CSV table of N, CA and C in Angstrom, one decimal:
chain,number,residue,atom,x,y,z
A,1,MET,N,163.1,128.2,181.7
A,1,MET,CA,162.3,128.3,180.8
A,1,MET,C,161.7,126.5,180.4
A,2,GLU,N,160.6,126.3,180.4
A,2,GLU,CA,160.2,124.9,180.4
A,2,GLU,C,160.7,124.4,179.0
A,3,ARG,N,160.5,123.0,179.1
A,3,ARG,CA,161.1,122.4,177.8
A,3,ARG,C,160.2,122.6,176.8
A,4,ALA,N,158.9,122.6,176.8
A,4,ALA,CA,157.8,122.8,175.6
A,4,ALA,C,158.2,124.0,174.9
A,5,GLU,N,158.4,125.0,175.9
A,5,GLU,CA,158.9,126.4,175.1
A,5,GLU,C,160.3,126.1,174.4
A,6,VAL,N,161.1,125.7,175.1
A,6,VAL,CA,162.5,125.4,174.3
A,6,VAL,C,162.3,124.8,172.9
A,7,LEU,N,161.0,123.6,173.0
A,7,LEU,CA,161.2,122.8,171.8
A,7,LEU,C,160.4,123.9,170.7
A,8,LYS,N,159.4,124.8,171.3
A,8,LYS,CA,159.1,125.6,170.2
A,8,LYS,C,159.7,126.7,169.7
A,9,ARG,N,161.2,127.1,170.4
A,9,ARG,CA,161.3,128.2,169.7
A,9,ARG,C,162.4,127.5,168.6
A,10,VAL,N,163.1,126.0,169.2
A,10,VAL,CA,163.6,125.3,168.3
A,10,VAL,C,163.0,125.2,166.9
A,11,ILE,N,161.8,124.7,167.0
A,11,ILE,CA,161.2,124.2,165.8
A,11,ILE,C,160.8,125.8,165.2
A,12,GLY,N,160.9,126.8,165.8
A,12,GLY,CA,160.8,128.5,165.0
A,12,GLY,C,162.1,128.6,164.5
A,13,ILE,N,163.1,128.1,164.8
A,13,ILE,CA,164.7,128.6,164.4
A,13,ILE,C,164.8,127.7,163.2
A,14,LEU,N,163.7,126.5,163.5
A,14,LEU,CA,164.4,125.7,162.0
A,14,LEU,C,163.4,125.9,161.0
A,15,THR,N,162.3,126.3,161.2
A,15,THR,CA,161.4,127.0,160.4
A,15,THR,C,161.8,128.4,159.6
A,16,GLU,N,162.7,129.2,160.3
A,16,GLU,CA,163.1,130.3,159.7
A,16,GLU,C,164.3,130.1,159.0
A,17,ALA,N,165.1,129.1,159.7
A,17,ALA,CA,166.3,128.4,158.6
A,17,ALA,C,165.6,128.0,157.1
A,18,GLN,N,164.4,127.5,157.3
A,18,GLN,CA,163.7,126.7,155.9
A,18,GLN,C,163.4,128.2,155.1
A,19,GLU,N,163.0,128.9,155.4
A,19,GLU,CA,162.5,130.2,155.2
A,19,GLU,C,163.7,130.9,154.3
A,20,ILE,N,164.9,130.8,155.3
A,20,ILE,CA,165.8,132.1,154.6
A,20,ILE,C,166.5,130.9,153.5
A,21,ARG,N,166.7,129.6,153.5
A,21,ARG,CA,167.2,129.1,152.6
A,21,ARG,C,166.0,129.3,151.1
A,22,ARG,N,164.8,129.3,151.4
A,22,ARG,CA,163.7,129.2,150.4
A,22,ARG,C,163.9,130.8,149.7
A,23,ALA,N,164.4,131.6,150.6
A,23,ALA,CA,164.4,132.9,149.6
A,23,ALA,C,165.7,132.9,148.9
A,24,ALA,N,166.6,132.3,149.8
A,24,ALA,CA,168.4,132.6,149.0
A,24,ALA,C,168.0,131.8,147.8
A,25,GLU,N,167.3,130.9,147.5
A,25,GLU,CA,167.3,129.9,146.4
A,25,GLU,C,166.4,130.5,145.3
A,26,ALA,N,165.3,131.5,145.8
A,26,ALA,CA,164.6,131.9,144.7
A,26,ALA,C,165.1,133.4,144.4
A,27,GLY,N,166.3,133.9,144.9
A,27,GLY,CA,166.8,135.0,144.4
A,27,GLY,C,166.4,136.2,145.3
A,28,GLU,N,165.6,135.9,146.2
A,28,GLU,CA,165.1,137.1,146.6
A,28,GLU,C,165.7,138.2,147.5
A,29,ASP,N,165.2,139.4,147.7
A,29,ASP,CA,166.0,140.5,148.0
A,29,ASP,C,166.9,140.1,149.2
A,30,GLY,N,168.0,140.5,149.3
A,30,GLY,CA,168.8,140.4,150.2
A,30,GLY,C,168.7,140.3,151.8
A,31,ASP,N,167.4,141.6,152.0
A,31,ASP,CA,167.0,142.0,153.4
A,31,ASP,C,166.2,141.0,153.8
A,32,VAL,N,165.5,140.1,153.0
A,32,VAL,CA,164.5,139.4,154.0
A,32,VAL,C,165.0,138.5,154.5
A,33,PRO,N,166.3,137.7,154.1
A,33,PRO,CA,166.9,136.9,155.0
A,33,PRO,C,167.6,137.4,156.2
A,34,ALA,N,168.2,138.6,156.0
A,34,ALA,CA,169.1,139.3,157.2
A,34,ALA,C,168.0,139.5,158.2
A,35,ALA,N,166.7,139.8,157.9
A,35,ALA,CA,165.4,140.3,158.9
A,35,ALA,C,165.4,138.6,159.7
A,36,GLU,N,165.0,137.9,158.6
A,36,GLU,CA,164.4,136.6,159.3
A,36,GLU,C,166.1,136.1,160.3
A,37,ALA,N,166.9,136.4,160.0
A,37,ALA,CA,168.2,135.9,160.8
A,37,ALA,C,168.2,136.5,162.1
A,38,GLY,N,167.2,137.7,162.4
A,38,GLY,CA,167.3,138.7,163.1
A,38,GLY,C,166.3,138.0,164.1
A,39,VAL,N,165.1,137.3,163.6
A,39,VAL,CA,164.6,136.4,164.5
A,39,VAL,C,165.0,135.3,165.1
A,40,VAL,N,165.9,134.3,164.1
A,40,VAL,CA,166.6,133.4,164.8
A,40,VAL,C,167.1,133.7,165.8
A,41,THR,N,168.3,134.8,165.7
A,41,THR,CA,169.0,135.4,167.0
A,41,THR,C,168.0,135.7,168.1
A,42,GLN,N,166.9,136.3,167.9
A,42,GLN,CA,166.3,136.1,169.3
A,42,GLN,C,165.9,135.3,169.8
A,43,LEU,N,165.0,134.3,169.1
A,43,LEU,CA,164.7,133.0,169.7
A,43,LEU,C,165.8,132.2,170.4
A,44,LEU,N,166.8,132.4,169.8
A,44,LEU,CA,168.4,131.8,170.7
A,44,LEU,C,168.4,132.5,172.1
A,45,ASN,N,168.3,133.8,171.9
A,45,ASN,CA,168.5,134.6,172.9
A,45,ASN,C,167.4,134.5,174.1
A,46,GLU,N,166.6,134.0,173.5
A,46,GLU,CA,165.0,133.9,174.3
A,46,GLU,C,165.4,132.5,175.3
A,47,MET,N,166.3,131.6,174.6
A,47,MET,CA,166.5,130.3,175.2
A,47,MET,C,167.5,130.5,176.3
A,48,LEU,N,168.6,131.3,176.2
A,48,LEU,CA,169.7,131.4,177.0
A,48,LEU,C,169.4,132.2,178.2
A,49,PRO,N,169.9,131.6,179.6
A,49,PRO,CA,169.5,133.0,180.9
A,49,PRO,C,170.4,133.9,181.3
A,50,SER,N,170.0,134.8,181.5
A,50,SER,CA,171.0,136.1,181.8
A,50,SER,C,171.8,135.5,183.1
A,51,ILE,N,173.0,136.1,183.0
A,51,ILE,CA,174.0,135.9,183.9
A,51,ILE,C,174.3,137.1,184.6
A,52,SER,N,174.6,137.1,185.9
A,52,SER,CA,174.9,138.2,186.7
A,52,SER,C,176.4,137.7,187.1
A,53,VAL,N,177.2,138.4,187.3
A,53,VAL,CA,178.7,138.3,187.4
A,53,VAL,C,179.1,139.3,188.3
A,54,PRO,N,179.4,139.1,189.7
A,54,PRO,CA,179.9,140.1,190.5
A,54,PRO,C,181.2,140.5,190.0
A,55,ALA,N,181.1,142.1,190.0
A,55,ALA,CA,182.7,142.5,189.6
A,55,ALA,C,184.1,142.0,189.9
A,56,GLU,N,183.9,141.6,191.4
A,56,GLU,CA,185.0,141.4,192.1
A,56,GLU,C,185.2,139.8,191.7
A,57,SER,N,184.6,139.2,190.9
A,57,SER,CA,184.6,137.3,190.6
A,57,SER,C,186.3,137.5,190.0
A,58,SER,N,186.8,136.1,190.3
A,58,SER,CA,187.9,135.9,189.6
A,58,SER,C,187.5,135.3,188.3
A,59,PRO,N,188.3,134.9,187.4
A,59,PRO,CA,188.4,134.1,186.2
A,59,PRO,C,187.6,132.6,186.5
A,60,GLN,N,187.8,131.8,187.5
A,60,GLN,CA,187.4,130.6,187.8
A,60,GLN,C,185.7,130.9,188.3
A,61,GLN,N,185.5,131.9,189.0
A,61,GLN,CA,184.2,132.1,189.7
A,61,GLN,C,183.5,132.3,188.2
A,62,VAL,N,184.0,133.4,187.3
A,62,VAL,CA,182.9,133.9,186.0
A,62,VAL,C,182.6,132.5,185.4
A,63,ALA,N,183.9,131.7,185.4
A,63,ALA,CA,183.8,130.4,184.1
A,63,ALA,C,182.9,129.3,184.7
A,64,ARG,N,182.7,129.1,186.6
A,64,ARG,CA,181.9,128.4,187.1
A,64,ARG,C,180.0,129.1,186.9
A,65,LEU,N,180.2,130.4,187.1
A,65,LEU,CA,178.9,130.9,186.7
A,65,LEU,C,178.4,130.9,185.5
A,66,VAL,N,179.1,130.9,184.7
A,66,VAL,CA,178.9,130.9,183.4
A,66,VAL,C,178.3,129.4,182.8
A,67,ALA,N,179.1,128.7,183.6
A,67,ALA,CA,178.8,127.0,183.1
A,67,ALA,C,177.5,126.5,183.9
A,68,GLU,N,177.3,126.8,185.4
A,68,GLU,CA,176.3,126.5,186.0
A,68,GLU,C,174.8,127.1,185.1
A,69,ALA,N,175.2,128.6,184.8
A,69,ALA,CA,174.0,128.9,184.1
A,69,ALA,C,173.5,128.8,182.7
A,70,LEU,N,174.5,128.1,181.9
A,70,LEU,CA,174.7,128.0,180.6
A,70,LEU,C,174.5,126.4,180.3
A,71,GLY,N,174.6,125.6,181.4
A,71,GLY,CA,174.6,124.4,181.2
A,71,GLY,C,173.5,123.7,181.1
A,72,PRO,N,172.5,123.9,181.9
A,72,PRO,CA,171.2,123.3,181.3
A,72,PRO,C,170.6,124.0,180.3
A,73,ALA,N,170.5,125.2,180.2
A,73,ALA,CA,169.8,125.8,178.9
A,73,ALA,C,170.5,124.9,177.5
A,74,LEU,N,171.7,125.0,177.5
A,74,LEU,CA,172.5,124.2,176.5
A,74,LEU,C,171.8,122.8,176.1
A,75,HIS,N,171.8,122.0,177.1
A,75,HIS,CA,171.3,120.8,177.5
A,75,HIS,C,170.1,120.6,176.8
A,76,THR,N,169.1,121.7,177.1
A,76,THR,CA,167.6,121.6,176.9
A,76,THR,C,167.9,121.6,175.2
A,77,MET,N,168.6,123.0,174.7
A,77,MET,CA,168.6,123.2,173.5
A,77,MET,C,168.7,122.0,172.5
A,78,VAL,N,170.0,121.2,172.8
A,78,VAL,CA,170.7,120.5,172.3
A,78,VAL,C,169.7,119.2,172.1
A,79,ALA,N,169.0,119.0,173.2
A,79,ALA,CA,167.8,117.9,173.1
A,79,ALA,C,166.7,118.3,172.1
A,80,GLY,N,166.5,119.8,172.4
A,80,GLY,CA,165.3,120.4,171.4
A,80,GLY,C,165.7,119.9,169.9
A,81,PHE,N,167.0,120.2,169.4
A,81,PHE,CA,167.5,120.2,168.2
A,81,PHE,C,167.5,118.8,167.6
A,82,SER,N,167.8,117.6,168.7
A,82,SER,CA,168.1,116.6,168.2
A,82,SER,C,166.8,116.0,168.3
A,83,LEU,N,165.5,116.2,169.4
A,83,LEU,CA,164.1,115.9,168.9
A,83,LEU,C,163.9,116.2,167.4
A,84,ALA,N,164.0,117.2,166.9
A,84,ALA,CA,163.8,118.0,165.5
A,84,ALA,C,164.3,117.2,164.3
A,85,PHE,N,165.5,116.6,164.9
A,85,PHE,CA,166.4,116.2,163.8
A,85,PHE,C,165.6,114.9,163.5
A,86,THR,N,165.7,114.4,164.6
A,86,THR,CA,165.0,112.9,164.5
A,86,THR,C,164.0,112.6,164.1
A,87,SER,N,163.0,113.7,164.2
A,87,SER,CA,161.4,114.0,163.5
A,87,SER,C,161.8,113.8,162.0
A,88,LEU,N,162.7,114.9,161.5
A,88,LEU,CA,163.1,114.9,160.1
A,88,LEU,C,163.6,113.6,159.6
A,89,ALA,N,164.3,113.5,160.0
A,89,ALA,CA,165.2,111.9,159.9
A,89,ALA,C,164.2,111.1,159.5
A,90,LEU,N,163.5,110.7,160.3
A,90,LEU,CA,162.5,109.5,160.5
A,90,LEU,C,161.6,109.4,159.1
A,91,VAL,N,161.1,110.5,159.1
A,91,VAL,CA,160.4,110.8,157.8
A,91,VAL,C,161.0,110.7,156.7
A,92,HIS,N,162.2,111.2,156.5
A,92,HIS,CA,163.1,111.3,155.6
A,92,HIS,C,163.6,109.6,155.1
A,93,ASP,N,164.0,109.2,156.1
A,93,ASP,CA,164.5,107.7,156.0
A,93,ASP,C,163.2,106.5,155.8
A,94,SER,N,162.3,107.0,155.9
A,94,SER,CA,161.2,106.3,155.7
A,94,SER,C,161.0,106.3,154.3
A,95,GLY,N,161.3,107.4,153.6
A,95,GLY,CA,161.3,107.5,152.2
A,95,GLY,C,159.8,108.4,151.7
A,96,ARG,N,159.3,108.8,152.7
A,96,ARG,CA,157.9,109.5,152.4
A,96,ARG,C,158.1,110.9,151.8
A,97,THR,N,157.5,111.2,151.0
A,97,THR,CA,157.7,112.1,149.9
A,97,THR,C,156.2,112.9,149.9
A,98,ASP,N,155.5,112.6,150.6
A,98,ASP,CA,154.1,113.1,150.8
A,98,ASP,C,154.3,114.4,152.0
A,99,LEU,N,155.2,114.3,152.7
A,99,LEU,CA,155.7,115.5,153.5
A,99,LEU,C,156.9,116.2,153.1
A,100,SER,N,156.4,117.6,153.5
A,100,SER,CA,157.8,118.3,153.7
A,100,SER,C,158.5,118.6,154.8
A,101,SER,N,159.8,119.2,154.6
A,101,SER,CA,160.0,119.4,156.2
A,101,SER,C,159.2,120.6,156.7
A,102,ILE,N,158.8,121.4,156.3
A,102,ILE,CA,158.0,122.6,156.9
A,102,ILE,C,156.8,121.6,157.6
A,103,GLN,N,156.2,120.6,156.9
A,103,GLN,CA,155.0,119.9,157.4
A,103,GLN,C,155.2,119.0,158.9
A,104,VAL,N,156.5,118.6,158.5
A,104,VAL,CA,157.1,117.4,159.9
A,104,VAL,C,157.4,118.4,161.1
A,105,LEU,N,158.0,119.8,160.8
A,105,LEU,CA,158.4,120.7,161.9
A,105,LEU,C,156.6,121.0,162.2
A,106,GLN,N,155.6,121.4,161.7
A,106,GLN,CA,154.2,121.9,162.0
A,106,GLN,C,153.7,121.0,162.9
A,107,GLN,N,154.0,119.3,162.4
A,107,GLN,CA,153.1,118.0,163.1
A,107,GLN,C,154.2,118.1,164.7
A,108,LEU,N,155.1,118.6,164.8
A,108,LEU,CA,156.1,118.6,165.8
A,108,LEU,C,155.9,119.6,166.8
A,109,ALA,N,155.4,120.8,166.2
A,109,ALA,CA,154.9,122.0,166.9
A,109,ALA,C,153.5,121.3,167.4
A,110,LEU,N,152.6,120.8,166.8
A,110,LEU,CA,151.4,120.6,167.4
A,110,LEU,C,151.4,119.6,168.3
A,111,GLU,N,152.2,118.6,168.2
A,111,GLU,CA,152.5,117.6,169.2
A,111,GLU,C,153.4,118.1,170.7
A,112,VAL,N,154.1,119.4,170.5
A,112,VAL,CA,154.7,120.2,171.8
A,112,VAL,C,153.5,120.8,172.2
A,113,GLU,N,152.7,121.6,171.6
A,113,GLU,CA,151.3,122.5,172.1
A,113,GLU,C,150.6,121.7,172.8
A,114,SER,N,150.5,120.2,172.2
A,114,SER,CA,149.3,119.1,173.0
A,114,SER,C,149.8,118.8,174.4
A,115,GLY,N,151.1,119.2,174.6
A,115,GLY,CA,151.6,118.8,176.0
A,115,GLY,C,152.5,117.3,175.6
A,116,GLU,N,152.5,116.7,174.4
A,116,GLU,CA,153.4,115.6,174.3
A,116,GLU,C,154.6,115.5,175.1
A,117,PHE,N,155.4,116.8,175.2
A,117,PHE,CA,156.9,116.9,175.4
A,117,PHE,C,157.2,117.6,176.6
A,118,ASP,N,155.8,117.7,177.3
A,118,ASP,CA,156.0,118.4,178.6
A,118,ASP,C,156.9,117.7,179.6
A,119,ASP,N,157.4,118.2,180.6
A,119,ASP,CA,158.6,118.0,181.5
A,119,ASP,C,157.8,116.9,182.2
A,120,GLY,N,158.6,116.1,182.8
A,120,GLY,CA,157.9,114.9,183.4
A,120,GLY,C,157.3,113.5,182.5
A,121,SER,N,157.2,113.7,181.1
A,121,SER,CA,156.8,113.3,180.4
A,121,SER,C,157.7,112.1,179.7
């Protein structure tokens, strides 16, 4: 999966987390956060590769196959969450009160969509 696609999903996860928090704080129906948590799970699953392990594989071979498959995906996911956190932290630390965290994430999503974070840039 391309870096920009991972970034979009990370932003989606953080946006859904904000919505879950908002609903919980508002005392809304308990089913709403559960449904939204399902969206978060779906977005996470989309970022992880499928792994095929031959039945005759040894435990060491399984560990190697899993590490080889998950390593790059997890690295990209952590980089995406780090970028989002840094974007939010910079706004917070600058003392800006005119932007909500959702607005910061929306701006980051627009930057991703415009190609600012494409591979190789």
